[in-house]
Coordinates of C-alpha atoms and ligand atoms in Angstrom, one line a residue:
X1 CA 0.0 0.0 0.0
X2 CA 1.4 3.7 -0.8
X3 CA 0.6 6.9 -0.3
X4 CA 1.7 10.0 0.7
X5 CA 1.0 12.3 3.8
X6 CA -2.1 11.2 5.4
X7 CA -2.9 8.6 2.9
X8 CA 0.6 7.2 3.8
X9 CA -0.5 7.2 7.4
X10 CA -4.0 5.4 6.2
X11 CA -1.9 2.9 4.2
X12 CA 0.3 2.0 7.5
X13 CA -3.5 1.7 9.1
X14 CA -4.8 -0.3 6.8
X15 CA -2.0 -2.6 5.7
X16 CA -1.9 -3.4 9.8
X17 CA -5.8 -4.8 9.2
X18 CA -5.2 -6.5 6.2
X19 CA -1.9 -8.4 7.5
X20 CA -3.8 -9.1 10.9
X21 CA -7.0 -10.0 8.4
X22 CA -5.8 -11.7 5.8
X23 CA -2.2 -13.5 7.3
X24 CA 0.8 -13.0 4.3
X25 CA 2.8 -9.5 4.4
X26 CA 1.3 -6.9 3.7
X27 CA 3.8 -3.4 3.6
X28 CA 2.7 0.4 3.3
X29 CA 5.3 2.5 2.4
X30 CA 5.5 6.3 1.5
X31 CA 5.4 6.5 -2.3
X32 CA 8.4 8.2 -3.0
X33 CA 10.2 4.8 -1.4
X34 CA 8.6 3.0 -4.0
X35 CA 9.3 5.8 -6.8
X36 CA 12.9 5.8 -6.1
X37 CA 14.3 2.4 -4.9
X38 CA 11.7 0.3 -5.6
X39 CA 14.7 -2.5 -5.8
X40 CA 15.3 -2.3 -2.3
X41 CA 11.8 -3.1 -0.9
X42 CA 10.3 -5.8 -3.8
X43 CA 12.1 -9.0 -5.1
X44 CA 11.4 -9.5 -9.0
X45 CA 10.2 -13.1 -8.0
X46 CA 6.5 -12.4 -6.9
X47 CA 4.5 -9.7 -9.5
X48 CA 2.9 -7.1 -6.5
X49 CA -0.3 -5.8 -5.6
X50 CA 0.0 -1.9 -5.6
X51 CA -3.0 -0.1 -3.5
X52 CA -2.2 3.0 -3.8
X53 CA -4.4 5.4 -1.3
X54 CA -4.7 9.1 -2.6
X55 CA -7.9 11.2 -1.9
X56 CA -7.5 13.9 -4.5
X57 CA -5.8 11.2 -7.1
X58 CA -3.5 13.2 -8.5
X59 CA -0.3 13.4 -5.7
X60 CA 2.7 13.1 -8.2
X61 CA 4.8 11.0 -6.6
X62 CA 2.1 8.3 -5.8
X63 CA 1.1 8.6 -9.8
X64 CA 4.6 8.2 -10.8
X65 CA 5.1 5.3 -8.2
X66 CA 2.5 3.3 -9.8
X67 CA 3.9 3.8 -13.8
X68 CA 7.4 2.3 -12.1
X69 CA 6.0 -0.6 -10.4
X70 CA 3.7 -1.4 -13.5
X71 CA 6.4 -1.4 -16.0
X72 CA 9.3 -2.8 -14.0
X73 CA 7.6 -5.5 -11.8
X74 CA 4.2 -6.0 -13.4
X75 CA 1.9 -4.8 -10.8
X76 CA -1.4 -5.0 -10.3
X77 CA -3.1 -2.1 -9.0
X78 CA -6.5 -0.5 -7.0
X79 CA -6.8 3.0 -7.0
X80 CA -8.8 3.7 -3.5
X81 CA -9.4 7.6 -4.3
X82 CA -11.5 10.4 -2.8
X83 CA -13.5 10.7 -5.9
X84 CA -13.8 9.2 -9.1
X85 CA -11.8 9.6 -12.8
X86 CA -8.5 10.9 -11.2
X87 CA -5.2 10.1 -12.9
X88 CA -4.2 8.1 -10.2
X89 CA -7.6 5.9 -10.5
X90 CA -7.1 5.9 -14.2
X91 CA -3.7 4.5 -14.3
X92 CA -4.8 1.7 -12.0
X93 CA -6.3 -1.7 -12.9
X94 CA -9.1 -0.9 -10.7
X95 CA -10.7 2.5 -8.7
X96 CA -12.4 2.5 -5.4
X97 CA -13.4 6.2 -5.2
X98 CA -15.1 6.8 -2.2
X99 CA -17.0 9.7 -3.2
X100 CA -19.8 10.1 -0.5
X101 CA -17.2 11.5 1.4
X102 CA -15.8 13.9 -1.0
X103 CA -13.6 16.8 0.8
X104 CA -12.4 20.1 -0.9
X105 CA -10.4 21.4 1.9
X106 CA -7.2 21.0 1.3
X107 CA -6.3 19.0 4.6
X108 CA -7.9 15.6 5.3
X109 CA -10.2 14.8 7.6
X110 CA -13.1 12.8 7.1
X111 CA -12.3 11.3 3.9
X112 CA -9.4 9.5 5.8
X113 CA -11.7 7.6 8.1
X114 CA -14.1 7.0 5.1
X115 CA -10.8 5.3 3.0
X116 CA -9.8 3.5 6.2
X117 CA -13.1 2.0 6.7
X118 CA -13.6 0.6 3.7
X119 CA -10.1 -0.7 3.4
X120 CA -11.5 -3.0 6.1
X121 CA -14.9 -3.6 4.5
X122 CA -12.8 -4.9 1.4
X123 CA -10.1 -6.9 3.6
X124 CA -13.0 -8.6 5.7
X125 CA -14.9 -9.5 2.5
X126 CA -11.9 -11.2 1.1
X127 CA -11.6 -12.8 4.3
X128 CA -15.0 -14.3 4.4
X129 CA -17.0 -11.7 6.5
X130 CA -15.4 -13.2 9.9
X131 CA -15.7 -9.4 11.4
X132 CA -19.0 -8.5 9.5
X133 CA -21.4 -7.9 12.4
X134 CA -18.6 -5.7 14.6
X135 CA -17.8 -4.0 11.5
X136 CA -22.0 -2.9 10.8
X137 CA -21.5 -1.5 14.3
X138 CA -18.4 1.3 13.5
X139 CA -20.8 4.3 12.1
X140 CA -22.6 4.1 15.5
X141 CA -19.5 3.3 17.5
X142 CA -18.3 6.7 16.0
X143 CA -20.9 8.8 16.6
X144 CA -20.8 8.4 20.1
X145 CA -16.9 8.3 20.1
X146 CA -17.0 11.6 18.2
X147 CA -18.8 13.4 21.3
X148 CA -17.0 12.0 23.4
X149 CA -14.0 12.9 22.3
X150 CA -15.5 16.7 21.9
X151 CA -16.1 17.0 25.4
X152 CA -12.6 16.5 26.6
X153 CA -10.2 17.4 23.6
X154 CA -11.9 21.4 23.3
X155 CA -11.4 22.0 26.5
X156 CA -7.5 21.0 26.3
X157 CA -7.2 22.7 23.3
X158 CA -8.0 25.6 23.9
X159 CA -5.1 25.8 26.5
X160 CA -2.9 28.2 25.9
X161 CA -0.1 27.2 27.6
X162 CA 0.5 24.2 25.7
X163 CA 3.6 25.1 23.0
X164 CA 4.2 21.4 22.1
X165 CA 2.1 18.3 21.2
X166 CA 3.3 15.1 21.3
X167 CA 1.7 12.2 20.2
X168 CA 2.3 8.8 20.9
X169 CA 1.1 5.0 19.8
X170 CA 3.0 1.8 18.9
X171 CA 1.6 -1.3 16.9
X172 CA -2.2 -1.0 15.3
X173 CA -1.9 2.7 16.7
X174 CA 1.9 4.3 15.3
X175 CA 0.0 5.6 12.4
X176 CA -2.9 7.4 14.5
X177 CA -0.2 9.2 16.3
X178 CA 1.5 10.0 13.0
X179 CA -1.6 11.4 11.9
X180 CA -2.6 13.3 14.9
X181 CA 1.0 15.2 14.5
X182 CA 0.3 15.6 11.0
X183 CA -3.3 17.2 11.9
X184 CA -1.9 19.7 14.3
X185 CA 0.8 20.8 12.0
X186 CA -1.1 21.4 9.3
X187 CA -4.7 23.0 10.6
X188 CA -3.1 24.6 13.7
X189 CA 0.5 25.5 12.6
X190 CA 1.7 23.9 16.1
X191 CA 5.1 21.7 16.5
X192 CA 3.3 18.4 16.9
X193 CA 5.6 15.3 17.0
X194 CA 5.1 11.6 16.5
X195 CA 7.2 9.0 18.5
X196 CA 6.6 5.2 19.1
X197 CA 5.6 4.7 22.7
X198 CA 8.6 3.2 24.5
X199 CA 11.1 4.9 21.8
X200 CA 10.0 8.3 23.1
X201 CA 11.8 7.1 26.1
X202 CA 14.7 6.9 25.0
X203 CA 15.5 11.0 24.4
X204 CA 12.9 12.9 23.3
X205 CA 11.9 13.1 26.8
X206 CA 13.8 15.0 27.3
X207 CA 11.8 17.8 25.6
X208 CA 9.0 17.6 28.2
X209 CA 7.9 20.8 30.1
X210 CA 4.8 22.4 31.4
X211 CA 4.1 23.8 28.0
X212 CA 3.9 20.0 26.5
X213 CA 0.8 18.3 26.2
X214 CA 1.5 14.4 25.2
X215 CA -1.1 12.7 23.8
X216 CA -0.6 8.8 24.5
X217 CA -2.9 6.3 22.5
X218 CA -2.4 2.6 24.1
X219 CA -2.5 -0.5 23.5
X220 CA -3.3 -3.6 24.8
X221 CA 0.4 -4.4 25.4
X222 CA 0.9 -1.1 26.9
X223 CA -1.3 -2.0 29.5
X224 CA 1.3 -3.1 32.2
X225 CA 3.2 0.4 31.8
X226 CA 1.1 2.5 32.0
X227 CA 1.5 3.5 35.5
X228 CA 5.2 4.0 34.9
X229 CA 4.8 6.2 31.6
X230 CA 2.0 8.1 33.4
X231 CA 4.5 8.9 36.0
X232 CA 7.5 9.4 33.6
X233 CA 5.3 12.3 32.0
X234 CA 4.2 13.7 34.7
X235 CA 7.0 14.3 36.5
X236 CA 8.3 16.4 34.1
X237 CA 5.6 19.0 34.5
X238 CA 3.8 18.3 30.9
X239 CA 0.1 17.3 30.9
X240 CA -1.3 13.5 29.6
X241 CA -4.4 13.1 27.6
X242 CA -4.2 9.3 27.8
X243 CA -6.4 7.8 25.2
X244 CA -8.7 4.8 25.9
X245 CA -6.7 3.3 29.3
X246 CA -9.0 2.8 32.6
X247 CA -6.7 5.2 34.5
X248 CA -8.3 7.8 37.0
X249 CA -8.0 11.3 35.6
X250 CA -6.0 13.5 38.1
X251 CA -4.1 16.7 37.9
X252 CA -2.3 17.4 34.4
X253 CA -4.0 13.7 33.5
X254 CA -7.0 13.7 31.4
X255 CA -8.1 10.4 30.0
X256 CA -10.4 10.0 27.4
X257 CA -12.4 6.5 26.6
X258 CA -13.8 5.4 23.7
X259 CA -15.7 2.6 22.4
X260 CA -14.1 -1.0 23.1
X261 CA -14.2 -2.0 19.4
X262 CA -12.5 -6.1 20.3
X263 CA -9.8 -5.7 17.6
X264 CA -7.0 -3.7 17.9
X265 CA -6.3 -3.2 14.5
X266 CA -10.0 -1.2 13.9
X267 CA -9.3 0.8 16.2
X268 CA -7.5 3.9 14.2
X269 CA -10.7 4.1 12.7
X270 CA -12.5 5.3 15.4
X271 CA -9.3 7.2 16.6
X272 CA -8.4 9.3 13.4
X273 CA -10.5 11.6 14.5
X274 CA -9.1 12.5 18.1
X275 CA -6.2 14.4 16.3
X276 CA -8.8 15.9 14.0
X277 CA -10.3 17.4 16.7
X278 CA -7.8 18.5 18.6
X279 CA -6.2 20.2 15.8
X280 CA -9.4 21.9 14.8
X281 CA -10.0 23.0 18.4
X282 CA -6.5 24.5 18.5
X283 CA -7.0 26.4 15.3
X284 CA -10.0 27.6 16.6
X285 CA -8.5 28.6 20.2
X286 CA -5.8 30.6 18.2
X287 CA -7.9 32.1 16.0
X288 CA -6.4 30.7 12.8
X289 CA -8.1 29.1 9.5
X290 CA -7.9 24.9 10.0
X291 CA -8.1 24.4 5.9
X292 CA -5.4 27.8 5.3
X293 CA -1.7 26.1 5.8
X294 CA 0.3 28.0 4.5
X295 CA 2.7 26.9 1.7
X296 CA 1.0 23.5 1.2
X297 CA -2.0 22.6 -1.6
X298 CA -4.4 20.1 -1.9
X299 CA -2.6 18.1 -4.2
X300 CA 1.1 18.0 -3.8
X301 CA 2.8 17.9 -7.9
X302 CA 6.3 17.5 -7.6
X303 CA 8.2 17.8 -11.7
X304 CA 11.8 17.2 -12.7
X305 CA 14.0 19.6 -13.6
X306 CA 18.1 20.6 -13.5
X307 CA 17.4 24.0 -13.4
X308 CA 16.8 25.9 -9.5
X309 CA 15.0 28.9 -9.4
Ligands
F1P401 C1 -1.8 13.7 0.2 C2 -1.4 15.0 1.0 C3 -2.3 15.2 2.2 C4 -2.1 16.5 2.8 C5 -2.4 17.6 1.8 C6 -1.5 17.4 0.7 O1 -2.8 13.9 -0.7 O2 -0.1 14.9 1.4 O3 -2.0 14.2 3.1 O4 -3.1 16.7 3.9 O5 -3.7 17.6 1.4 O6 -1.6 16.1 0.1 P1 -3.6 12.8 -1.5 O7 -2.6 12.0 -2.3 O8 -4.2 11.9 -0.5 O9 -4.5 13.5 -2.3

């Protein structure tokens, strides 16, 4: 699976499902990996599977990713696009364009849920509908998780002491933290990092003050640490919004819980949006435009030249 940006964080997403669905290796990498050293991630023995995951369908480097594999390895291709008749969907064997959820903002929100979703839809029908009747239950499951959410991220947003958000996840949940940073960059112009949850141990804690909100999304496996990492943060001054744990909230602790969806690897998409809305809150708290980042469109085309101007 490729992508770029936020489709590249949906493609870590969903090739986590699909390997956890479906058994085998399944790989997302950004596109430009693919574009440029194809050699070093694909053997010439097997003829790949592309997905590649763009919502407007016409990022460059994902279009350009796709010729390579085609002519070099012989891929096969689905196009899962944010609406239909792109050049990324044309150049594919086959377009998914989910176009019911259609953005034209130029950051994505809910079309990266939308993608997500049905990347599971499609993974579980291959797979024989095993998850069918938990999966009927995510559109409800999100609308409650969506308030939810509300009622404790706009309050910490609009905190105007914070200067730095961190975000955290490992397994199933790396890319929701990715994505979260990615969200607050872009809609709120805030320094928003990403690290995996034990590596952000080892040095970047080193960044934590009072003006830090961390934003931890665990996992199952985190479960035994939690107390310690709790403490870790803490310590340090900076506050905790600790996502979907059991812990009681206390001073600089906020914790928010959302619905227990059984499989780990669903759970980003019911999480996406946590790092949607606190980056829209912020933008809002600050008075600045969540869809007006500066110095980025809403497709990224990227052309080859020897010539700087
Ligand atoms: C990918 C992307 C977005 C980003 C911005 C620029 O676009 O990098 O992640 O928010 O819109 O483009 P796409 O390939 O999914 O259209």
């Amino acid at each position: 699976m490729i992508g770029c940006g936020s489709s590249y964080h949906l493609a870590l997403s969903a090739a986590w499902f699909w390997q956890e669905e479906l058994g085998g290796q399944v790989k997302a990498l950004p596109s430009s990996e693919l574009l440029q050293r194809p050699e070093h991630y694909l053997d010439r023995k097997g003829r790949p599977l592309v997905i590649a995951i763009s919502r407007t369908g016409g990022t460059t480097e994902t279009l350009l990713a796709l010729e390579r594999l085609r002519a070099s390895y012989g891929a096969l291709s689905v196009a899962v696009t944010g609406e239909a008749n792109t050049p990324i969907g044309k150049a594919c064997d086959l377009e998914l364009a989910f176009d019911e959820s259609l953005e034209r903002s130029i950051v994505m929100t809910r079309a990266f849920t939308s993608m997500l979703y049905g990347l599971c839809l499609l993974a579980d029908g291959i797979a024989g509908h095993k998850q069918e009747s938990l999966l009927r239950e995510v559109p409800a499951m999100l609308e409650s998780d969506l308030s939810a959410a509300e009622r404790v991220v706009r309050r910490l947003a609009g905190k105007l002491e914070f200067k730095r958000f961190i975000y955290l996840g490992g397994g199933a949940l790396w890319p929701v933290a990715c994505e979260s940073a990615l969200k607050m960059t872009e809609m709120a112009i805030e320094t928003a990092l990403n690290y995996r949850t034990l590596e952000f141990r080892h040095g970047p804690r080193t960044l934590l003050d009072e003006t830090t909100l961390v934003t931890l999304f665990s996992t199952s496996e985190d479960t035994p640490y939690i107390p310690a990492l709790v403490n870790d943060i803490l310590v340090t001054r900076a506050s905790l919004l600790l996502v979907d744990n059991g812990a009681q909230p206390r001073e600089r602790l906020y914790v928010l819980k959302t619905t227990d969806c059984r499989i780990e690897s669903l759970r980003p998409v019911l999480l996406a949006q946590v790092g949607q809305q606190l980056a829209y809150w912020r933008a809002a708290a600050l008075g600045r435009n969540p869809d007006n980042p500066p110095n980025l469109t809403r497709t990224v085309t990227l052309t080859e030249t020897n010539v700087i101007s």
